[in-house]
CSV table of C-alpha atoms in Angstrom, one decimal:
chain,number,residue,atom,x,y,z
R,85,MET,CA,-20.4,28.0,8.9
R,86,SER,CA,-22.1,25.0,7.4
R,87,THR,CA,-19.5,24.8,4.5
R,88,LEU,CA,-16.7,25.0,7.1
R,89,TRP,CA,-18.3,22.1,9.0
R,90,LYS,CA,-18.6,20.2,5.7
R,91,GLU,CA,-14.9,20.6,4.9
R,92,PHE,CA,-14.0,19.6,8.4
R,93,SER,CA,-16.2,16.6,8.7
R,94,LYS,CA,-15.3,15.0,5.4
R,95,GLY,CA,-11.9,14.1,6.8
R,96,LEU,CA,-13.5,12.3,9.7
R,97,TRP,CA,-15.2,9.5,7.7
R,98,ASN,CA,-15.9,9.9,4.0
R,99,GLU,CA,-12.3,10.8,3.1
R,100,LEU,CA,-10.6,9.4,6.1
R,101,PRO,CA,-7.0,9.7,5.1
R,102,PRO,CA,-5.3,6.4,5.7
R,103,PHE,CA,-8.3,4.2,5.4
R,104,ARG,CA,-10.2,5.7,2.5
R,105,LEU,CA,-7.7,7.7,0.5
R,106,VAL,CA,-4.9,5.4,1.4
R,107,LEU,CA,-2.6,8.3,2.1
R,108,GLY,CA,0.4,8.5,4.4
R,109,LEU,CA,0.8,4.8,4.9
R,110,CYS,CA,4.5,4.7,6.0
R,111,PRO,CA,4.0,6.3,9.4
R,112,THR,CA,0.6,4.6,9.7
R,113,LEU,CA,2.4,1.3,9.6
R,114,ALA,CA,5.6,2.3,11.4
R,115,VAL,CA,4.6,4.2,14.5
R,116,THR,CA,1.4,2.3,15.5
R,117,LYS,CA,3.1,-0.2,17.8
R,118,THR,CA,1.3,1.5,20.7
R,119,ALA,CA,-1.7,3.8,20.9
R,120,ASN,CA,0.5,6.5,22.5
R,121,ASN,CA,2.9,6.6,19.6
R,122,GLY,CA,0.0,6.8,17.1
R,123,LEU,CA,-1.6,9.6,19.0
R,124,GLY,CA,1.7,11.6,19.2
R,125,MET,CA,2.4,11.2,15.5
R,126,GLY,CA,-1.2,12.2,14.7
R,127,LEU,CA,-0.8,15.4,16.8
R,128,ALA,CA,2.4,16.3,15.0
R,129,VAL,CA,0.6,15.8,11.7
R,130,ILE,CA,-2.4,17.9,12.8
R,131,PHE,CA,0.0,20.8,13.6
R,132,VAL,CA,1.9,20.6,10.3
R,133,LEU,CA,-1.2,19.9,8.1
R,134,THR,CA,-3.4,22.7,9.5
R,135,LEU,CA,-0.7,25.3,9.4
R,136,SER,CA,0.6,24.3,6.0
R,137,ASN,CA,-2.9,24.4,4.5
R,138,MET,CA,-3.4,27.9,6.0
R,139,LEU,CA,-0.1,29.3,4.8
R,140,ILE,CA,-0.4,27.7,1.3
R,141,SER,CA,-3.9,29.0,1.0
R,142,MET,CA,-2.7,32.5,1.9
R,143,VAL,CA,0.0,32.6,-0.7
R,144,ARG,CA,-1.8,30.6,-3.3
R,145,LYS,CA,-2.3,33.6,-5.6
R,146,ILE,CA,1.4,34.7,-5.4
R,147,ILE,CA,3.0,31.4,-6.2
R,148,PRO,CA,3.7,30.7,-9.9
R,149,ALA,CA,2.2,27.4,-11.0
R,150,LYS,CA,5.5,26.1,-12.2
R,151,VAL,CA,7.3,26.2,-8.9
R,152,ARG,CA,4.4,25.5,-6.6
R,153,ILE,CA,5.5,22.0,-5.6
R,154,ALA,CA,8.8,23.4,-4.5
R,155,CYS,CA,7.1,26.1,-2.5
R,156,PHE,CA,4.7,23.6,-0.9
R,157,ILE,CA,7.7,21.5,0.1
R,158,VAL,CA,9.6,24.5,1.6
R,159,ILE,CA,6.5,25.5,3.7
R,160,ALA,CA,5.9,22.0,4.9
R,161,ALA,CA,9.6,21.4,5.7
R,162,SER,CA,9.8,24.6,7.8
R,163,LEU,CA,6.8,23.5,9.8
R,164,VAL,CA,8.3,20.1,10.3
R,165,VAL,CA,11.5,21.6,11.6
R,166,ALA,CA,9.4,23.6,14.0
R,167,VAL,CA,7.6,20.4,15.2
R,168,GLU,CA,11.0,18.6,15.5
R,169,LEU,CA,12.3,21.4,17.8
R,170,LEU,CA,9.1,21.6,19.8
R,171,MET,CA,9.2,17.8,20.3
R,172,GLN,CA,12.8,17.8,21.3
R,173,ALA,CA,12.0,20.5,23.9
R,174,TYR,CA,8.8,19.2,25.4
R,175,ALA,CA,8.3,15.5,24.4
R,176,TYR,CA,11.8,14.0,24.0
R,177,PRO,CA,10.9,10.4,24.8
R,178,LEU,CA,8.1,10.5,22.1
R,179,TYR,CA,10.5,12.1,19.7
R,180,GLN,CA,13.0,9.2,20.2
R,181,GLN,CA,10.2,6.6,19.8
R,182,LEU,CA,9.0,8.1,16.5
R,183,GLY,CA,12.6,8.2,15.2
R,184,ILE,CA,13.1,9.2,11.6
R,185,PHE,CA,9.3,9.4,11.0
R,186,VAL,CA,9.2,12.9,12.5
R,187,PRO,CA,11.4,14.5,9.8
R,188,LEU,CA,9.6,12.2,7.3
R,189,ILE,CA,6.3,14.1,7.8
R,190,VAL,CA,7.6,16.4,5.0
R,191,VAL,CA,7.2,13.6,2.5
R,192,ASN,CA,3.9,12.3,3.9
R,193,CYS,CA,1.6,12.4,0.9
R,194,ILE,CA,-1.2,13.9,3.0
R,195,ILE,CA,0.6,17.2,3.4
R,196,LEU,CA,1.4,17.7,-0.3
R,197,GLY,CA,-1.8,16.0,-1.4
R,198,ARG,CA,-4.0,18.3,0.5
R,199,ALA,CA,-1.9,21.3,-0.5
R,200,GLU,CA,-2.3,20.5,-4.1
R,201,ALA,CA,-5.9,19.2,-4.1
R,202,PHE,CA,-7.4,21.7,-1.6
R,203,ALA,CA,-5.4,24.5,-0.1
R,204,SER,CA,-4.0,25.8,-3.4
R,205,ARG,CA,-7.6,26.3,-4.7
R,206,ASN,CA,-9.6,27.5,-1.7
R,207,PRO,CA,-9.7,30.5,0.7
R,208,VAL,CA,-8.0,30.4,4.0
R,209,LEU,CA,-10.8,29.4,6.4
R,210,PRO,CA,-12.0,26.3,4.4
R,211,SER,CA,-8.4,25.3,4.0
R,212,ILE,CA,-7.9,25.4,7.8
R,213,ALA,CA,-11.1,23.4,8.3
R,214,ASP,CA,-9.9,20.9,5.7
R,215,GLY,CA,-6.5,20.5,7.3
R,216,LEU,CA,-7.9,20.2,10.8
R,217,GLY,CA,-10.5,17.6,9.7
R,218,MET,CA,-8.0,15.5,7.8
R,219,GLY,CA,-5.5,15.8,10.7
R,220,VAL,CA,-8.1,14.7,13.3
R,221,GLY,CA,-9.2,11.8,11.1
R,222,TYR,CA,-5.6,10.8,10.6
R,223,THR,CA,-4.9,11.0,14.3
R,224,ALA,CA,-8.0,8.9,15.2
R,225,SER,CA,-7.1,6.3,12.6
R,226,LEU,CA,-3.5,6.0,13.9
R,227,THR,CA,-4.7,5.9,17.5
R,228,PHE,CA,-7.2,3.2,16.7
R,229,LEU,CA,-4.7,1.0,14.8
R,230,GLY,CA,-2.1,1.6,17.5
R,231,ALA,CA,-4.6,0.6,20.2
R,232,LEU,CA,-5.6,-2.5,18.3
R,233,ARG,CA,-2.0,-3.6,17.8
R,234,GLU,CA,-1.0,-2.8,21.3
R,235,LEU,CA,-4.0,-4.7,22.7
R,236,PHE,CA,-3.0,-7.9,21.0
R,237,GLY,CA,0.7,-7.4,20.9
R,238,TYR,CA,1.3,-6.3,24.5
R,239,GLY,CA,-2.1,-6.9,26.1
R,240,THR,CA,-2.4,-3.2,27.1
R,241,VAL,CA,-4.1,0.0,25.8
R,242,PHE,CA,-2.3,3.3,26.4
R,243,GLY,CA,0.0,1.3,28.6
R,244,ALA,CA,-2.8,0.1,30.9
R,245,PRO,CA,-3.2,-3.7,31.1
R,246,VAL,CA,-6.7,-4.7,29.9
R,247,MET,CA,-6.4,-8.4,29.0
R,248,TRP,CA,-7.0,-11.2,31.5
R,249,GLY,CA,-4.1,-12.6,33.5
R,250,SER,CA,-3.3,-15.7,31.5
R,251,PHE,CA,-3.3,-13.8,28.2
R,252,LYS,CA,-0.2,-14.5,26.0
R,253,PRO,CA,0.8,-11.5,24.0
R,254,PHE,CA,0.7,-12.1,20.3
R,255,SER,CA,3.9,-10.5,19.2
R,256,PHE,CA,3.2,-10.9,15.5
R,257,MET,CA,1.0,-7.9,15.8
R,258,ILE,CA,3.7,-5.5,16.9
R,259,GLU,CA,6.3,-6.6,14.3
R,260,ALA,CA,6.3,-5.5,10.7
R,261,PRO,CA,4.3,-8.3,9.2
R,262,GLY,CA,1.5,-7.7,11.7
R,263,ALA,CA,1.3,-4.0,10.7
R,264,PHE,CA,0.8,-4.8,7.1
R,265,VAL,CA,-1.7,-7.6,7.6
R,266,CYS,CA,-3.6,-5.6,10.2
R,267,LEU,CA,-3.9,-2.5,8.0
R,268,GLY,CA,-4.9,-4.7,5.0
R,269,VAL,CA,-7.6,-6.4,6.9
R,270,LEU,CA,-8.9,-3.1,8.2
R,271,LEU,CA,-9.1,-1.7,4.7
R,272,ALA,CA,-10.9,-4.7,3.5
R,273,GLY,CA,-13.4,-4.3,6.4
R,274,MET,CA,-13.9,-0.7,5.4
R,275,ASN,CA,-14.8,-1.8,1.8
R,276,PHE,CA,-17.1,-4.5,3.1
R,277,PHE,CA,-18.9,-2.1,5.4
R,278,SER,CA,-19.4,0.4,2.7
R,279,ALA,CA,-20.7,-2.2,0.3
R,280,TRP,CA,-23.1,-3.5,2.9
R,281,GLN,CA,-24.3,0.1,3.6
R,282,ALA,CA,-24.9,0.7,-0.1
R,283,ARG,CA,-26.7,-2.6,-0.5
R,284,ARG,CA,-29.0,-1.8,2.4
R,285,LYS,CA,-30.0,1.5,0.9
R,286,GLY,CA,-30.9,-0.5,-2.2
R,287,GLY,CA,-28.5,1.4,-4.4
R,288,PRO,CA,-26.4,-0.2,-7.1
R,289,ASP,CA,-23.3,-2.0,-6.0
R,290,ALA,CA,-20.9,0.5,-4.6
R,291,VAL,CA,-17.4,1.0,-6.1
R,292,PRO,CA,-14.8,0.0,-3.6
R,293,ALA,CA,-14.7,2.8,-0.9
R,294,VAL,CA,-11.0,2.4,-0.4
R,295,SER,CA,-9.3,4.1,-3.3
R,296,ASP,CA,-6.3,2.3,-4.8
R,297,CYS,CA,-3.4,4.7,-4.9
R,298,GLY,CA,-3.4,7.8,-7.0
R,299,SER,CA,-5.3,9.8,-4.4
R,300,CYS,CA,-2.1,11.4,-3.2
R,301,GLY,CA,-2.2,13.4,-6.5
R,302,MET,CA,1.5,12.8,-7.1
R,303,CYS,CA,0.8,11.0,-10.4
R,304,ASP,CA,-1.4,13.9,-11.5
R,305,MET,CA,1.3,16.4,-10.7
R,306,ALA,CA,3.8,14.4,-12.6
R,307,ARG,CA,1.6,14.2,-15.6
R,308,LYS,CA,0.8,17.9,-15.5
R,309,ARG,CA,4.5,18.8,-15.5
R,310,GLY,CA,5.6,16.3,-18.1
K,52,MET,CA,35.7,-6.4,3.6
K,53,THR,CA,33.5,-8.6,5.7
K,54,GLU,CA,32.1,-5.4,7.3
K,55,TYR,CA,30.8,-4.2,3.9
K,56,PHE,CA,29.5,-7.6,2.9
K,57,LEU,CA,27.5,-7.7,6.1
K,58,LEU,CA,26.3,-4.2,5.6
K,59,ILE,CA,25.0,-5.1,2.2
K,60,ILE,CA,23.3,-8.3,3.2
K,61,SER,CA,21.7,-6.6,6.2
K,62,ALA,CA,20.4,-3.7,4.1
K,63,ILE,CA,19.0,-5.9,1.4
K,64,PHE,CA,17.5,-8.8,3.4
K,65,VAL,CA,17.5,-8.3,7.2
K,66,ASN,CA,16.5,-4.7,7.4
K,67,ASN,CA,14.8,-4.4,4.1
K,68,ILE,CA,13.8,-0.8,3.7
K,69,LEU,CA,10.3,-1.6,2.7
K,70,LEU,CA,9.3,-4.7,4.5
K,71,ALA,CA,11.1,-4.1,7.8
K,72,GLN,CA,11.4,-0.4,8.0
K,73,TYR,CA,8.2,0.6,6.4
K,74,LEU,CA,9.6,3.2,4.0
K,75,GLY,CA,8.3,3.8,0.5
K,76,ASN,CA,4.9,2.2,0.7
K,77,CYS,CA,3.2,4.5,-1.7
K,78,PRO,CA,5.2,3.4,-4.8
K,79,PHE,CA,5.2,-0.1,-3.4
K,80,LEU,CA,1.4,-0.3,-3.7
K,81,GLY,CA,1.0,2.1,-6.6
K,82,CYS,CA,3.7,0.9,-9.0
K,83,SER,CA,3.5,-2.8,-8.6
K,84,ARG,CA,0.8,-3.5,-11.2
K,85,ASN,CA,3.2,-5.0,-13.7
K,86,ILE,CA,6.8,-6.0,-13.7
K,87,GLY,CA,7.9,-3.4,-16.3
K,88,THR,CA,6.6,-0.5,-14.3
K,89,ALA,CA,8.1,-1.9,-11.1
K,90,ALA,CA,11.5,-2.4,-12.8
K,91,GLY,CA,11.5,1.2,-14.0
K,92,MET,CA,10.5,2.6,-10.7
K,93,GLY,CA,13.1,0.5,-8.9
K,94,ALA,CA,15.9,1.5,-11.2
K,95,ALA,CA,15.0,5.2,-10.8
K,96,VAL,CA,15.0,4.8,-7.0
K,97,VAL,CA,18.4,3.2,-7.0
K,98,PHE,CA,19.8,5.9,-9.1
K,99,VAL,CA,18.3,8.8,-7.1
K,100,VAL,CA,18.9,7.3,-3.7
K,101,VAL,CA,22.6,6.8,-4.2
K,102,MET,CA,23.1,10.3,-5.6
K,103,ALA,CA,21.0,11.9,-2.9
K,104,SER,CA,22.8,10.1,-0.1
K,105,GLY,CA,26.2,11.2,-1.5
K,106,PHE,CA,25.1,14.8,-1.9
K,107,THR,CA,23.4,15.1,1.5
K,108,TRP,CA,26.4,13.5,3.2
K,109,ALA,CA,28.7,16.1,1.7
K,110,ILE,CA,26.3,19.0,2.6
K,111,GLN,CA,25.9,17.8,6.2
K,112,ARG,CA,29.6,17.3,6.6
K,113,TYR,CA,30.9,20.5,4.9
K,114,VAL,CA,28.1,23.0,5.3
K,115,LEU,CA,25.6,22.2,8.0
K,116,VAL,CA,28.0,21.0,10.7
K,117,PRO,CA,30.8,23.6,10.3
K,118,PHE,CA,28.2,26.4,10.5
K,119,SER,CA,26.2,24.6,13.2
K,120,LEU,CA,23.1,24.6,11.2
K,121,ASP,CA,22.2,20.9,11.7
K,122,TYR,CA,18.7,21.8,12.9
K,123,LEU,CA,18.0,22.7,9.3
K,124,GLN,CA,18.8,19.1,8.2
K,125,THR,CA,15.2,18.2,7.2
K,126,ILE,CA,14.5,21.3,5.1
K,127,VAL,CA,17.9,21.3,3.4
K,128,PHE,CA,17.9,17.6,2.6
K,129,ILE,CA,14.4,17.7,1.0
K,130,LEU,CA,15.4,20.7,-1.1
K,131,VAL,CA,18.6,19.0,-2.2
K,132,ILE,CA,16.6,15.9,-3.2
K,133,ALA,CA,14.0,17.9,-5.1
K,134,ALA,CA,16.7,19.9,-6.9
K,135,LEU,CA,18.6,16.8,-7.6
K,136,VAL,CA,15.6,15.0,-9.1
K,137,GLN,CA,14.9,18.0,-11.3
K,138,PHE,CA,18.5,18.1,-12.4
K,139,VAL,CA,18.6,14.4,-13.2
K,140,GLU,CA,15.4,14.7,-15.1
K,141,MET,CA,16.8,17.5,-17.2
K,142,PHE,CA,20.1,15.8,-17.8
K,143,LEU,CA,18.5,12.5,-18.9
K,144,LYS,CA,16.2,14.4,-21.2
K,145,LYS,CA,19.1,15.9,-23.1
K,146,ALA,CA,21.7,13.2,-22.7
K,147,ALA,CA,19.9,9.9,-22.8
K,148,PRO,CA,16.4,10.3,-24.3
K,149,PRO,CA,15.6,6.5,-24.3
K,150,LEU,CA,16.5,6.2,-20.6
K,151,TYR,CA,14.4,9.4,-20.0
K,152,LYS,CA,11.5,7.7,-21.7
K,153,SER,CA,11.6,4.7,-19.5
K,154,LEU,CA,12.4,6.4,-16.2
K,155,GLY,CA,11.1,9.9,-16.8
K,156,ILE,CA,7.6,9.6,-15.5
K,157,PHE,CA,8.9,8.1,-12.2
K,158,LEU,CA,11.4,10.8,-11.4
K,159,PRO,CA,9.0,13.5,-10.1
K,160,LEU,CA,7.3,10.9,-7.9
K,161,ILE,CA,10.6,10.1,-6.3
K,162,THR,CA,10.9,13.5,-4.6
K,163,THR,CA,8.1,12.5,-2.3
K,164,ASN,CA,9.2,8.8,-1.9
K,165,CYS,CA,10.0,8.7,1.8
K,166,ALA,CA,12.6,6.0,1.1
K,167,VAL,CA,15.0,8.6,-0.4
K,168,LEU,CA,14.8,11.1,2.4
K,169,GLY,CA,14.6,8.2,4.9
K,170,ILE,CA,17.9,6.6,3.7
K,171,ALA,CA,19.7,9.9,3.7
K,172,ILE,CA,18.6,10.6,7.3
K,173,ILE,CA,19.4,7.1,8.4
K,174,CYS,CA,23.0,7.4,7.1
K,175,GLN,CA,23.4,10.7,9.1
K,176,ARG,CA,21.9,9.2,12.3
K,177,LYS,CA,24.2,6.2,12.1
K,178,ASP,CA,27.2,8.5,11.4
K,179,TYR,CA,28.4,6.6,8.4
K,180,GLY,CA,31.5,7.8,6.4
K,181,ILE,CA,31.1,8.5,2.7
K,182,VAL,CA,32.0,5.0,1.5
K,183,LYS,CA,29.7,3.4,3.9
K,184,THR,CA,26.9,5.9,3.1
K,185,LEU,CA,27.2,5.0,-0.6
K,186,VAL,CA,27.3,1.3,-0.1
K,187,PHE,CA,24.5,1.3,2.4
K,188,SER,CA,22.2,3.5,0.2
K,189,PHE,CA,22.9,1.4,-2.8
K,190,ALA,CA,22.1,-1.8,-1.0
K,191,SER,CA,19.0,-0.4,0.6
K,192,ALA,CA,17.7,0.8,-2.7
K,193,LEU,CA,18.4,-2.7,-4.2
K,194,GLY,CA,16.4,-4.1,-1.4
K,195,PHE,CA,13.6,-1.8,-2.3
K,196,MET,CA,13.8,-2.8,-5.9
K,197,LEU,CA,13.8,-6.5,-5.0
K,198,ALA,CA,10.7,-6.2,-2.8
K,199,LEU,CA,9.0,-4.1,-5.6
K,200,LEU,CA,9.8,-6.7,-8.3
K,201,LEU,CA,8.7,-9.6,-6.1
K,202,MET,CA,5.4,-7.8,-5.3
K,203,ALA,CA,4.8,-7.0,-9.0
K,204,ALA,CA,5.4,-10.6,-10.0
K,205,ILE,CA,3.0,-11.9,-7.4
K,206,ARG,CA,0.4,-9.3,-8.2
K,207,GLU,CA,0.4,-10.0,-12.0
K,208,ARG,CA,-0.7,-13.6,-11.2
K,209,PHE,CA,-3.1,-12.3,-8.6
K,210,GLU,CA,-5.1,-10.3,-11.1
K,211,LEU,CA,-6.4,-13.6,-12.5
K,212,SER,CA,-7.4,-15.1,-9.2
K,213,ARG,CA,-10.8,-14.7,-7.7
K,214,LEU,CA,-10.8,-12.5,-4.6
K,215,PRO,CA,-13.6,-11.3,-2.4
K,216,GLN,CA,-14.7,-8.0,-3.8
K,217,SER,CA,-13.7,-6.1,-0.7
K,218,MET,CA,-10.2,-7.5,-0.6
K,219,LYS,CA,-9.4,-6.3,-4.2
K,220,GLY,CA,-6.7,-3.6,-4.7
K,221,ALA,CA,-4.9,-2.1,-1.7
K,222,PRO,CA,-6.1,-4.5,1.0
K,223,ALA,CA,-4.9,-7.6,-0.8
K,224,GLY,CA,-1.6,-5.7,-1.6
K,225,LEU,CA,-1.1,-4.9,2.1
K,226,VAL,CA,-1.8,-8.5,3.3
K,227,MET,CA,0.5,-9.8,0.6
K,228,ALA,CA,3.2,-7.3,1.8
K,229,GLY,CA,2.6,-8.7,5.3
K,230,LEU,CA,3.3,-12.2,4.1
K,231,MET,CA,6.4,-11.2,2.3
K,232,SER,CA,7.5,-9.3,5.3
K,233,LEU,CA,7.0,-12.5,7.3
K,234,ALA,CA,9.2,-14.4,4.8
K,235,PHE,CA,11.9,-11.7,5.1
K,236,PHE,CA,11.6,-12.0,8.9
K,237,ALA,CA,13.3,-15.3,8.6
K,238,PHE,CA,16.6,-13.4,7.9
K,239,LYS,CA,16.3,-11.7,11.3
K,240,GLY,CA,19.0,-13.0,13.7
K,241,MET,CA,21.1,-14.1,10.8
K,242,ILE,CA,23.4,-11.1,11.4
K,243,SER,CA,23.6,-9.9,15.0
């Protein structure tokens, strides 16, 4: 039980996908104009990630190493098609808001990265815990970023007005440049916070907590194959 | 003619695939350490994007729609792209070893570059014909390459400057992308 909790909880803070591992940036930037969109995208990712981790972990001993990437992609793509159909049926406005980023969940590095780094090496239950934890962490990050941008860009959170009456919306935040700058500053804040924590504990200067690329594992896969 | 010209300008500058549509951020941050790598990655993307859009257009038109299988679009497209990348890799290895040496390592990464699948899907959703699809995908990929090269050029100089410790790496890259995106924002409204 405690190992399951460990696998689940690492996705919530220590390996928080978009902020620490810097994974899955495209949807993180694109769909976080509002908190609602961020939450919806996050839920779709939780669904795909948990189930793909489960399925991949189930078949991990059957798949030959050489074609494993293709197998992972097929599994992820089937789940994404399922999500697309479900969203079209039950959440059509959200589906339209998220646009091409729903089918693009297939190429979100989180799905393949977790499949390669975790699910293909671990039993089913820990893999589910890992997928669920990473998914919840991703959802929380997206919702947070979405709420922040919505707060300054529209003066609302989840559509409810929260700013004072004379507040002028700062439309930079909801456009593309705002997304990049906002995420960059948040990552820097993450680094700063970790360094401060490490210094307070009296340890040596921490390495930057935000990893710089490479954590999606794509480069490793490419090297192994080549 | 004007139509195609406008399509190209809009795909490269106004709706830049990276800076306005947020596609392909992973290689944008990962492969912009030096100009050589960025150029290699950019060239590989241009090559694969154009081929992938052409192929997926044909498959959508002649296989998926006639058999009313269009709900399988995502899964079929990603498989086509993966197979295509593998095929291009094998072909280059045999036919053009020098080119393979310079582009080879980037090819497997491109399967999961969301710009490739993204451009193929955008072409379908906008209902482009084959010529428009090819022109649009080529121009979008050029826009990607342009942004990547600019970023690499800035980043090479950035290595020497003194940054706060916590801004180093990805945060500085993202803020810089934001400023570039702001610059590209000036093209908005140029073409209505």
